mmCIF file of C-alpha atoms in Angstrom:
data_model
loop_
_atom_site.group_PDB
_atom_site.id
_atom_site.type_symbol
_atom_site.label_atom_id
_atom_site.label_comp_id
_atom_site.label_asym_id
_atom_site.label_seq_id
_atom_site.Cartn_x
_atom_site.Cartn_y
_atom_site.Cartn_z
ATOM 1 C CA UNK A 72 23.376 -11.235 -20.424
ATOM 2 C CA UNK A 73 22.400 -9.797 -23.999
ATOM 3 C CA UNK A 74 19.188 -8.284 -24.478
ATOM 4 C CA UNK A 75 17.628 -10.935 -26.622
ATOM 5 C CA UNK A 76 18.283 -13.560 -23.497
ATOM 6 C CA UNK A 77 17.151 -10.823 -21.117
ATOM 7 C CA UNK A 78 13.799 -10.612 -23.186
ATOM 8 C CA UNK A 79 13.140 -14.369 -23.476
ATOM 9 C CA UNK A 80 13.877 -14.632 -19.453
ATOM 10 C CA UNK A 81 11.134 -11.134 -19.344
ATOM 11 C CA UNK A 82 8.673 -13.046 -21.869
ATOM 12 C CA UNK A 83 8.903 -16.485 -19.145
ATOM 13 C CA UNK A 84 8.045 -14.110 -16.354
ATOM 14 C CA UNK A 85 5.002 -12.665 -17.755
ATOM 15 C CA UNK A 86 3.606 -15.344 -18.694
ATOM 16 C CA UNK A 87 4.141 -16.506 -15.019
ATOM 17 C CA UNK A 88 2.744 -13.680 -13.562
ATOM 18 C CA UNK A 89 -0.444 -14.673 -16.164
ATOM 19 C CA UNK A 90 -0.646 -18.131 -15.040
ATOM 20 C CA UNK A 91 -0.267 -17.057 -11.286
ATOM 21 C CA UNK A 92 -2.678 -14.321 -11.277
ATOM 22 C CA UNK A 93 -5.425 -15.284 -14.083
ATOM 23 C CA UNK A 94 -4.745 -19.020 -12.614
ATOM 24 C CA UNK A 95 -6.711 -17.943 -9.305
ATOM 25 C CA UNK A 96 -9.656 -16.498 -10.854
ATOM 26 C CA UNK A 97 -10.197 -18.853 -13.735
ATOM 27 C CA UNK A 98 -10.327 -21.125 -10.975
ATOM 28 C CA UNK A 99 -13.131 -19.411 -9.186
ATOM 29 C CA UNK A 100 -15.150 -19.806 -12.420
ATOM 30 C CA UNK A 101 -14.765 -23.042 -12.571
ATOM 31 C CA UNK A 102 -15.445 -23.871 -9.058
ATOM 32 C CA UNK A 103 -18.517 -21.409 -9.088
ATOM 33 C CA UNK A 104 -21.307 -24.547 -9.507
ATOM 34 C CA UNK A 105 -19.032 -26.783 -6.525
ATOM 35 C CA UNK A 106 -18.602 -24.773 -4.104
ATOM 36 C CA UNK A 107 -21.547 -22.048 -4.266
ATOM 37 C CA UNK A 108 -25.098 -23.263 -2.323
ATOM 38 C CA UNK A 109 -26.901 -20.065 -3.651
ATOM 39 C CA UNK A 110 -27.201 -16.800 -5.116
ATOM 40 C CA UNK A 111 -25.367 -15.142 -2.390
ATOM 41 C CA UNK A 112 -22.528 -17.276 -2.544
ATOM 42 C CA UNK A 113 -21.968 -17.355 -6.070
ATOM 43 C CA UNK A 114 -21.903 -13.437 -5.536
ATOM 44 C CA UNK A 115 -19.358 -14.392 -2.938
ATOM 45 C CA UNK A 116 -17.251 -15.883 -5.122
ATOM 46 C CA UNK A 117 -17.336 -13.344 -8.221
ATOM 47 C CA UNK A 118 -16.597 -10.483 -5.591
ATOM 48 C CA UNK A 119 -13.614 -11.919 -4.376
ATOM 49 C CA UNK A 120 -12.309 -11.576 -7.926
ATOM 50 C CA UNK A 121 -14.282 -8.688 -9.032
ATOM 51 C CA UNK A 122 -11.717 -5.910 -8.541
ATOM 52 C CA UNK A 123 -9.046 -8.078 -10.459
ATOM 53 C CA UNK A 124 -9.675 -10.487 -13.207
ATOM 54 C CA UNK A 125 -9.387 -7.819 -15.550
ATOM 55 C CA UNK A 126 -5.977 -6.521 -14.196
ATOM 56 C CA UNK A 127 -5.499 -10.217 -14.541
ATOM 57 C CA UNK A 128 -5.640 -10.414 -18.051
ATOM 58 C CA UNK A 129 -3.630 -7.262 -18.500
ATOM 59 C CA UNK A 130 -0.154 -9.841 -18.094
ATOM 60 C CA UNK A 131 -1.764 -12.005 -21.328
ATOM 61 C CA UNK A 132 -1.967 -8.704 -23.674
ATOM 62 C CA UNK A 133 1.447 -7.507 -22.204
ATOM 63 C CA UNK A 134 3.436 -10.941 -22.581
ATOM 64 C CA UNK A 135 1.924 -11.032 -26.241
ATOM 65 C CA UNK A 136 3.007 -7.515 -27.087
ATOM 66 C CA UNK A 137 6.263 -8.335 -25.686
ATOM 67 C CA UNK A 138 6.851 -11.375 -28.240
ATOM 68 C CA UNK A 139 6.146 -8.694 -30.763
ATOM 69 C CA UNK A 140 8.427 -6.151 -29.745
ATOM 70 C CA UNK A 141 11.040 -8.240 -28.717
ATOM 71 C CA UNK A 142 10.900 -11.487 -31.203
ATOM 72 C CA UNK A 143 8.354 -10.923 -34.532
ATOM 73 C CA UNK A 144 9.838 -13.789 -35.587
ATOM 74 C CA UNK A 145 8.684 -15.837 -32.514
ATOM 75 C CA UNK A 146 5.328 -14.216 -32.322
ATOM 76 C CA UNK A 147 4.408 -14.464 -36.103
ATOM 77 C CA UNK A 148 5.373 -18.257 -36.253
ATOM 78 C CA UNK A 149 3.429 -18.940 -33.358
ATOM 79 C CA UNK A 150 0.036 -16.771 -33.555
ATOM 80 C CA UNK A 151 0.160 -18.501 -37.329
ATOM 81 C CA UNK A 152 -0.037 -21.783 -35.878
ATOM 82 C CA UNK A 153 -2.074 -21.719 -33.394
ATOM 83 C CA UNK A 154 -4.525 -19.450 -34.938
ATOM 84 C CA UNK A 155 -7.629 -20.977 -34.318
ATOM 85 C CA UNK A 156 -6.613 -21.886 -30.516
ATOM 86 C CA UNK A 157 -5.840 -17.996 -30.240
ATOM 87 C CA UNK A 158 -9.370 -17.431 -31.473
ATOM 88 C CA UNK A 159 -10.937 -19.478 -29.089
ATOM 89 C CA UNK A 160 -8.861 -17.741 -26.459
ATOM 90 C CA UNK A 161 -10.048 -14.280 -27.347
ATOM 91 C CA UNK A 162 -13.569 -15.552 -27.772
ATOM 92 C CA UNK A 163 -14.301 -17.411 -24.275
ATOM 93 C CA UNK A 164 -11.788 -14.529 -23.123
ATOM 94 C CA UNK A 165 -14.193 -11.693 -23.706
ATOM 95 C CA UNK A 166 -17.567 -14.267 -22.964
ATOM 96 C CA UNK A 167 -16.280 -14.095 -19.989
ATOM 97 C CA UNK A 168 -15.844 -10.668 -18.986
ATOM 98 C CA UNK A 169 -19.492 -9.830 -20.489
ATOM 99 C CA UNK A 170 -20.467 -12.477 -18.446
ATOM 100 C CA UNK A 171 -18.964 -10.891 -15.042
ATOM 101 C CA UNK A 172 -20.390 -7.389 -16.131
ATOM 102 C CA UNK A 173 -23.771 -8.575 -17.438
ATOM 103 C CA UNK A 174 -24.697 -11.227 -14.696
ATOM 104 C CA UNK A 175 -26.297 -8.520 -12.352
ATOM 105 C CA UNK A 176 -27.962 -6.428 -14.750
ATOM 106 C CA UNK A 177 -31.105 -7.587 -14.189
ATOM 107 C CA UNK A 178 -33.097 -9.579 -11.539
ATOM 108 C CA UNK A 179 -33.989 -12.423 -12.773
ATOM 109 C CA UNK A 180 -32.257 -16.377 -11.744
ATOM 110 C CA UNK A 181 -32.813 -17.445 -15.608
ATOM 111 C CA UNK A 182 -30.690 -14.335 -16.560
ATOM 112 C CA UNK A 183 -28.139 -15.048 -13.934
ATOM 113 C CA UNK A 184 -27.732 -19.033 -14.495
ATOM 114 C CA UNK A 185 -27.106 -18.170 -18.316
ATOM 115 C CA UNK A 186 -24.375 -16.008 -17.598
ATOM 116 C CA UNK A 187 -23.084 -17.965 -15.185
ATOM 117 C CA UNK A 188 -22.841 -20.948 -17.480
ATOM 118 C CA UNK A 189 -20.848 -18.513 -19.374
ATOM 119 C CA UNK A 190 -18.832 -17.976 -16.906
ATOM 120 C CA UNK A 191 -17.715 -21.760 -16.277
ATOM 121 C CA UNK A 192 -17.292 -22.840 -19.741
ATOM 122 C CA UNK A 193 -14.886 -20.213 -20.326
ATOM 123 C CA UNK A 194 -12.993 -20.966 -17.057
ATOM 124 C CA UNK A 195 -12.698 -24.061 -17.882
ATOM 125 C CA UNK A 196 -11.755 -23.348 -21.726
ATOM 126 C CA UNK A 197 -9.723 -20.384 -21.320
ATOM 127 C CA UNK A 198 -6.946 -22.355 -19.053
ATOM 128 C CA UNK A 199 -6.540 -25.241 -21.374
ATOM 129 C CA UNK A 200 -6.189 -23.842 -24.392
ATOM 130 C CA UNK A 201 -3.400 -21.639 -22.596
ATOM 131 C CA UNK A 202 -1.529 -24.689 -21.616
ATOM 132 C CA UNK A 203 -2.098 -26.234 -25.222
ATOM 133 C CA UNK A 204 -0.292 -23.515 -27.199
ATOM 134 C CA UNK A 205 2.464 -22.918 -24.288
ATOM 135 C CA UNK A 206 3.269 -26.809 -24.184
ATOM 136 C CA UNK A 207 3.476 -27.192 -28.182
ATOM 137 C CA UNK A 208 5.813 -23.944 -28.063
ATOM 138 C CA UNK A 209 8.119 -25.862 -25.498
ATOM 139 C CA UNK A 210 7.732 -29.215 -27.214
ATOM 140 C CA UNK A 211 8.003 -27.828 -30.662
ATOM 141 C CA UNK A 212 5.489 -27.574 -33.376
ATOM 142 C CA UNK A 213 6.130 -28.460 -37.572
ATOM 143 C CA UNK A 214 7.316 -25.682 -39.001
ATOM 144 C CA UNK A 215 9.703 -25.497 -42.463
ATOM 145 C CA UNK A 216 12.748 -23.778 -42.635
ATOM 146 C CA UNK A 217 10.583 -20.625 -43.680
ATOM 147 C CA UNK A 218 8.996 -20.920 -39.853
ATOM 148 C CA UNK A 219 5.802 -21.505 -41.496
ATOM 149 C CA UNK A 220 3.691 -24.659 -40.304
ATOM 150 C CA UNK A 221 2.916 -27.867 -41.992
ATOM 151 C CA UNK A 222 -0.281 -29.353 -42.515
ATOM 152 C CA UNK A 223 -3.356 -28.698 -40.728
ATOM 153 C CA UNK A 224 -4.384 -26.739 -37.594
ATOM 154 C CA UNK A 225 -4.971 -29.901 -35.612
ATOM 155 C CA UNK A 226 -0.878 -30.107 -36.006
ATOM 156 C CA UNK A 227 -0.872 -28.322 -32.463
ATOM 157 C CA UNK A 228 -2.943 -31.331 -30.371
ATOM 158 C CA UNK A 229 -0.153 -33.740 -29.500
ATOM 159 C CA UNK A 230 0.426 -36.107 -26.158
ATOM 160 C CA UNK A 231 3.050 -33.204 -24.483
ATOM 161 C CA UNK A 232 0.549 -30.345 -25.649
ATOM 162 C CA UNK A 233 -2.592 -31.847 -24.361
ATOM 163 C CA UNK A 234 -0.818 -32.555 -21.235
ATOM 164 C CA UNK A 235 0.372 -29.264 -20.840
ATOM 165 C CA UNK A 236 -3.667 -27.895 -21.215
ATOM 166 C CA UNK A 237 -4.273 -30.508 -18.325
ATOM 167 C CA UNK A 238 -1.254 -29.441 -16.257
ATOM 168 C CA UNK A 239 -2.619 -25.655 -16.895
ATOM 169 C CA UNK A 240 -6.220 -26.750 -16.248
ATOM 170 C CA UNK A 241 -5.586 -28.697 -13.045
ATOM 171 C CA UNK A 242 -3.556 -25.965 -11.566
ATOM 172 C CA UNK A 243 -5.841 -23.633 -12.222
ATOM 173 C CA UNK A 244 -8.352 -25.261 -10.087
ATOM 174 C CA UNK A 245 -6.390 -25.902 -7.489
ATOM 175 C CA UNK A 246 -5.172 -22.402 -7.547
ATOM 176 C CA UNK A 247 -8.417 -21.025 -7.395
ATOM 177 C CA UNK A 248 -9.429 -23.135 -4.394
ATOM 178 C CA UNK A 249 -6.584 -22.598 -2.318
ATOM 179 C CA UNK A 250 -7.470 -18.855 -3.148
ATOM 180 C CA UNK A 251 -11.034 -18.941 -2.130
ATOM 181 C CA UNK A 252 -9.672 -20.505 1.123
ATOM 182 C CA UNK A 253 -7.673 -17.625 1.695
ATOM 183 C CA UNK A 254 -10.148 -14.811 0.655
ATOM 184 C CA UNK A 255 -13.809 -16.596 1.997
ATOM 185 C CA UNK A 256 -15.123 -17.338 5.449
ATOM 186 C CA UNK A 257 -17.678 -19.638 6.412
ATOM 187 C CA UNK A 258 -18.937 -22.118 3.863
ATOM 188 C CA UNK A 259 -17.462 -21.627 1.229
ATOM 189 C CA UNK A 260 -14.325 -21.389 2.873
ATOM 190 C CA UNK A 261 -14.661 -24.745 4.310
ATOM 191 C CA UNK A 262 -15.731 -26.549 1.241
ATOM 192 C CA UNK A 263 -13.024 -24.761 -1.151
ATOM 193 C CA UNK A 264 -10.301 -26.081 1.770
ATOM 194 C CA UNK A 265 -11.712 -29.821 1.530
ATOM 195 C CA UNK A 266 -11.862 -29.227 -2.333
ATOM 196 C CA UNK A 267 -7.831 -28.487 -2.228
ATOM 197 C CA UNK A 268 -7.153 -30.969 0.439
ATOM 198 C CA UNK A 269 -8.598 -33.594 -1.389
ATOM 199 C CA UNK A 270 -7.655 -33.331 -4.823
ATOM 200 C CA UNK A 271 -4.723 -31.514 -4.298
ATOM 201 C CA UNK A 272 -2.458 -34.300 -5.469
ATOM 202 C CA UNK A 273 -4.716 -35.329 -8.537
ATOM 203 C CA UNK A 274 -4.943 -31.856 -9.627
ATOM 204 C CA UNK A 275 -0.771 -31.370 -9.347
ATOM 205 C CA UNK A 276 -0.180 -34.643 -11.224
ATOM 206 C CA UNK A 277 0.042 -33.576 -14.697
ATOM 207 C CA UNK A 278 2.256 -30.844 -13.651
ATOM 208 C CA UNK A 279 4.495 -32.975 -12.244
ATOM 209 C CA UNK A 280 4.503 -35.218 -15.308
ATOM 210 C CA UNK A 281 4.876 -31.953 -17.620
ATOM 211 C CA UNK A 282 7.874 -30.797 -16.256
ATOM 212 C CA UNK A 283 9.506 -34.570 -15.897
ATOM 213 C CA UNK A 284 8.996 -34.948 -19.567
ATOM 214 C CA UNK A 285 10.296 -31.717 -20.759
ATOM 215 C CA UNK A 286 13.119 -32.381 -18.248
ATOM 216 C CA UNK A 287 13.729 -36.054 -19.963
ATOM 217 C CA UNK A 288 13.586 -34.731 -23.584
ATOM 218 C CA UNK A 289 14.737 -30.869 -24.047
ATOM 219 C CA UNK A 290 15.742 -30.197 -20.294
ATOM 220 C CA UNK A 291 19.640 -29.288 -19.382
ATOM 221 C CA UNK A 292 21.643 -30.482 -16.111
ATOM 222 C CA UNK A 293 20.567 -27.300 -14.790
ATOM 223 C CA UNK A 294 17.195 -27.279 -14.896
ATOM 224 C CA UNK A 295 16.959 -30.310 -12.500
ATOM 225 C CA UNK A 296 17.116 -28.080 -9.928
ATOM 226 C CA UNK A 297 13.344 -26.159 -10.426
ATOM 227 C CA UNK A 298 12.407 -29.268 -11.319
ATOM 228 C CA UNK A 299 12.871 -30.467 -7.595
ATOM 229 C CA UNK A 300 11.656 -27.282 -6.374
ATOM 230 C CA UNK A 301 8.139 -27.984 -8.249
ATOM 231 C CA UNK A 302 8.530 -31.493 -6.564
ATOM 232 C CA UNK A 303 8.901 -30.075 -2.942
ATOM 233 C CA UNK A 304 6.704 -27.138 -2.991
ATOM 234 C CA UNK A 305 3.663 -28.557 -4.840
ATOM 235 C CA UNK A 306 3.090 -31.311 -1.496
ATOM 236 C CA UNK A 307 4.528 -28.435 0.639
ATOM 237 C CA UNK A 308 1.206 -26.213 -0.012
ATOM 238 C CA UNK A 309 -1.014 -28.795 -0.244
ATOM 239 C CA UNK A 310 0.483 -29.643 3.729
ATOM 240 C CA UNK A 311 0.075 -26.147 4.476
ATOM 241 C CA UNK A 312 -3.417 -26.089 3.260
ATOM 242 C CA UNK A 313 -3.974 -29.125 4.988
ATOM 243 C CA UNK A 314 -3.068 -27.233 8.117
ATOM 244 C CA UNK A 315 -5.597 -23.939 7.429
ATOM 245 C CA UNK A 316 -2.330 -21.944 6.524
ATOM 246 C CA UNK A 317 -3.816 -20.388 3.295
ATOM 247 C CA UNK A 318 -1.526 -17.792 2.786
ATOM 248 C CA UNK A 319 1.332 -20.066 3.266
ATOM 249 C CA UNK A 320 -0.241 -23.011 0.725
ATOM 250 C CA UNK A 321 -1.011 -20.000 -2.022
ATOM 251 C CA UNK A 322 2.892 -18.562 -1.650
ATOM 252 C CA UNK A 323 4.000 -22.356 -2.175
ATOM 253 C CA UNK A 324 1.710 -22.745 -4.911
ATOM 254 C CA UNK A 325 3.622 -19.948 -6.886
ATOM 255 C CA UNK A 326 6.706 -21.251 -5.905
ATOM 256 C CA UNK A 327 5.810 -24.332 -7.500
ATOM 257 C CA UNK A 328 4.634 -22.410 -10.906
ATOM 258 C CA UNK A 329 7.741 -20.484 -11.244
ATOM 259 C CA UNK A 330 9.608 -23.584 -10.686
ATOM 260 C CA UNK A 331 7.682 -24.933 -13.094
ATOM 261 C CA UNK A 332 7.700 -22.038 -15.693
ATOM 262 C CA UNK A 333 11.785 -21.987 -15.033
ATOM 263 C CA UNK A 334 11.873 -25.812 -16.067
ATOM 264 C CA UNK A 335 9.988 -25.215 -19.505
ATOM 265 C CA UNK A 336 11.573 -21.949 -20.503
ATOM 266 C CA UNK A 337 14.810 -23.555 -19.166
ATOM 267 C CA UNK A 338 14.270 -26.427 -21.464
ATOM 268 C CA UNK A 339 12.958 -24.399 -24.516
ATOM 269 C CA UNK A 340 16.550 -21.989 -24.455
ATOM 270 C CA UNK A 341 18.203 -21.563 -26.373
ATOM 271 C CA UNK A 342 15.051 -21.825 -29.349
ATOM 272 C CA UNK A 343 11.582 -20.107 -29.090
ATOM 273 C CA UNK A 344 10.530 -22.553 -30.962
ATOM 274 C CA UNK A 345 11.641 -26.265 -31.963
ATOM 275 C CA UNK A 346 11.148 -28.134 -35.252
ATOM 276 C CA UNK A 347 9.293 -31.031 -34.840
ATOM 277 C CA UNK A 348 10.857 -31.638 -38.776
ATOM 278 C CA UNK A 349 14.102 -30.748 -38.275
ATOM 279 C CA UNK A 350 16.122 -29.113 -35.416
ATOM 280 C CA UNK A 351 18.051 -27.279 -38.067
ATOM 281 C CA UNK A 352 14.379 -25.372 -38.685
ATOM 282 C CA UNK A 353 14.157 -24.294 -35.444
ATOM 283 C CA UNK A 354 13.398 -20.944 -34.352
ATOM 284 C CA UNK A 355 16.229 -19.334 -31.810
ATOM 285 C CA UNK A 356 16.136 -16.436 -30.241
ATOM 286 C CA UNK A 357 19.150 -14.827 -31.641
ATOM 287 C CA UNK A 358 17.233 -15.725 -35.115
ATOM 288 C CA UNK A 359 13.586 -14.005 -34.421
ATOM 289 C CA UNK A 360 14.778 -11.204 -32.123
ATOM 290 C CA UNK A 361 14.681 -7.643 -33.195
ATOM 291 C CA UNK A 362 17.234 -5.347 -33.878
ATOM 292 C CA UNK A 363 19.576 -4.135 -31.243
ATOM 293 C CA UNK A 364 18.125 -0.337 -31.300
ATOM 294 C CA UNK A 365 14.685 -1.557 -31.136
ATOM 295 C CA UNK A 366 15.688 -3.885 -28.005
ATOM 296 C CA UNK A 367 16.815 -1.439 -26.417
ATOM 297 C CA UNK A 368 14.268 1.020 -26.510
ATOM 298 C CA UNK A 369 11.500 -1.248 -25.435
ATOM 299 C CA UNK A 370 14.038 -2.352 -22.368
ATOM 300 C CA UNK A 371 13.980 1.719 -21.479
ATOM 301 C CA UNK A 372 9.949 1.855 -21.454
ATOM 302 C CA UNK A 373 9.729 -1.447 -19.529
ATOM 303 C CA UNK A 374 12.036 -0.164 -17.024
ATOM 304 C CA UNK A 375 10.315 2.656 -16.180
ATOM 305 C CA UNK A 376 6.508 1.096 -17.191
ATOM 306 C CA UNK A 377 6.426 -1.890 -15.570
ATOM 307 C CA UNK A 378 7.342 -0.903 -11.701
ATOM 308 C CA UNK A 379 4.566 1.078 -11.579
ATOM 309 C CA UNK A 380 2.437 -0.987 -13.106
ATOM 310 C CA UNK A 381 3.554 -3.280 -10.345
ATOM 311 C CA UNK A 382 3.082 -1.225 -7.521
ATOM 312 C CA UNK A 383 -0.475 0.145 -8.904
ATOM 313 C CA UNK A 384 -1.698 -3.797 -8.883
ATOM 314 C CA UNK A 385 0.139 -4.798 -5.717
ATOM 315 C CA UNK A 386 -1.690 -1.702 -4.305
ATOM 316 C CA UNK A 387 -5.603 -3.286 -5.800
ATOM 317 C CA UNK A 388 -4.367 -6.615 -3.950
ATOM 318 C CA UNK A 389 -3.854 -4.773 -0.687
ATOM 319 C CA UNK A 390 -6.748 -2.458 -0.639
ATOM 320 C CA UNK A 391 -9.193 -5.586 -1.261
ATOM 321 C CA UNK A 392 -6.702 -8.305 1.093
ATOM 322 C CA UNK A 393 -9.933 -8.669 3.021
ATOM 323 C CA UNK A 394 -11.839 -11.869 3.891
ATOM 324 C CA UNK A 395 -15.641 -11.534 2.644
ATOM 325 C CA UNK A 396 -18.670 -13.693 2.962
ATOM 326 C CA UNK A 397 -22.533 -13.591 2.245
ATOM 327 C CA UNK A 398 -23.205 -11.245 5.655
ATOM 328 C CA UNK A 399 -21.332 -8.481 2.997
ATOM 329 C CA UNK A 400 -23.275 -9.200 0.409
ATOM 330 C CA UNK A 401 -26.236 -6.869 -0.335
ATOM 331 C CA UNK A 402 -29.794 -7.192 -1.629
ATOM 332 C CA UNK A 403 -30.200 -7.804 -5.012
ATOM 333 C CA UNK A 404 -31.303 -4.286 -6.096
ATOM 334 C CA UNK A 405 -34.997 -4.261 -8.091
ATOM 335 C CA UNK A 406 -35.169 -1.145 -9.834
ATOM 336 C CA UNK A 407 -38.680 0.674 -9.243
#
């Protein structure tokens, strides 16, 4: 494997650790006004992903640097097009993080309900708009044979990219359900288990029809194969989770996204990104990626970077592995 193909297949798998990881928590803010009763359980639920979301996040700002390093080409075209989307990204992106900080700053329920609204808006943003831009990458967008777009920003918003933000959307909530599941007790617990249960299959529906269309239109014979996989292990953890086996449902569920991811990066080789105008306009990878020196370097850093960045966040996950519920949540503290 050349280093240009190993760097697309390392670009695919951060953004899958992204999806997994951020997936869980944007889910959590979403599900904050269904499954919390009060005060204490909304605490609840931002504790559970207190000590990560912004670890989280860390995988969006590496797989981004990475398309730099690795393929200007790639992330110049892209980051051009979707500019606006981007900016809405960053925008809800750091909302939300003031949001987690700020909420408990001050004692008052006014205070708190406007930061939680915060809070959901960007959960519910943040996931879509992810999903948008990754689905018109796959699907292609309308660039010129100078990679630049044509016509207007609103180019981006077509049927596969707007099913793509649903597939990331729906996901997401299920993701964060099946997570709360795993990391509550009581309640909330119960509720975010009848939540997943429930809706499981609605929820994994436009992921299913994602992948099938990128299969039908840009997929290979290969790539049938994670395509099943997404097919089995998608009802697989919602039968788990239908069985209280949280752990098992949430280690199917990422089966199911790197399945999926495989299937769309699969389908997307060997471009980074299609012409909608003409396949000859299309953006490869041998086309946008850097030079050979400058491949290799970053290949050096990332193999000695990115284990222990691995290890330090695998570490977080164990430390706080813990169920918690509102018997471990403290007064609000009034200052004197």
């Amino acid at each position: 494997m050349d280093l240009p193909t190993l760097w697309f297949c390392a670009i695919a798998l951060l953004w899958l650790g992204y999806l997994f990881l951020e997936g869980f928590d944007f889910g959590v803010g979403m599900l904050g006004p269904v499954l919390a009763r009060k005060e204490s359980e909304r605490r609840v639920l931002i504790n559970t992903i207190g000590p990560v979301w912004d670890g989280n996040e860390v995988w969006l700002i590496v797989a981004g640097g990475a398309m730099f390093a690795a393929f200007p080409g790639w992330y110049a075209s892209l980051l051009s097009t979707a500019y606006l989307p981007f900016l809405v990204l960053l925008l809800v992106l750091i909302g939300r993080g003031v949001a987690f900080e700020y909420r408990g700053k001050h004692d008052s329920a006014r205070w708190r309900r406007s930061w939680d609204a915060v809070i959901v808006i960007a959960s519910w943003t943040a996931p879509f708009v992810v999903g948008l831009v990754l689905s018109a990458n796959v699907f292609g967008l309308p660039l010129d044979a100078n990679g630049d777009r044509v016509g207007g920003w609103w180019q981006i918003f077509t049927v596969p990219s707007v099913l793509g933000g649903l597939a990331v959307l729906g996901f997401s909530l299920l993701h964060g359900a099946v997570f709360l599941a795993l990391k509550t007790e009581g309640g909330i617990r119960e509720r975010a288990h009848r939540f997943a249960v429930r809706y499981g299959l609605v929820l994994l529906a436009p992921v299913v029809a994602l992948v099938l269309l990128a299969q039908l239109t840009e997929g290979h014979a290969w790539t049938w194969v994670p395509l099943a996989l997404v097919l089995v292990a998608g009802p697989a953890a919602l039968a788990r989770m239908a069985a209280w086996r949280e752990g098992q449902a949430f280690a199917l569920q990422g089966v199911a996204l790197a399945a999926a991811v495989v299937t769309l990066f699969g389908a997307l080789w060997p471009n980074v990104i299609p012409s909608t105008l003409d396949p000859a306009w299309s953006l490869s990878i041998a086309g946008t990626a850097s030079s050979p020196y400058t491949l290799t370097v970053i290949t050096w850093v990332a193999a000695f970077g990115m284990p222990a960045v691995l290890v330090y966040q695998g570490w977080t996950y164990w430390v706080f592995r813990k169920r918690i519920g509102t018997r471990h949540i403290p007064p609000v503290h009034t200052p004197a």
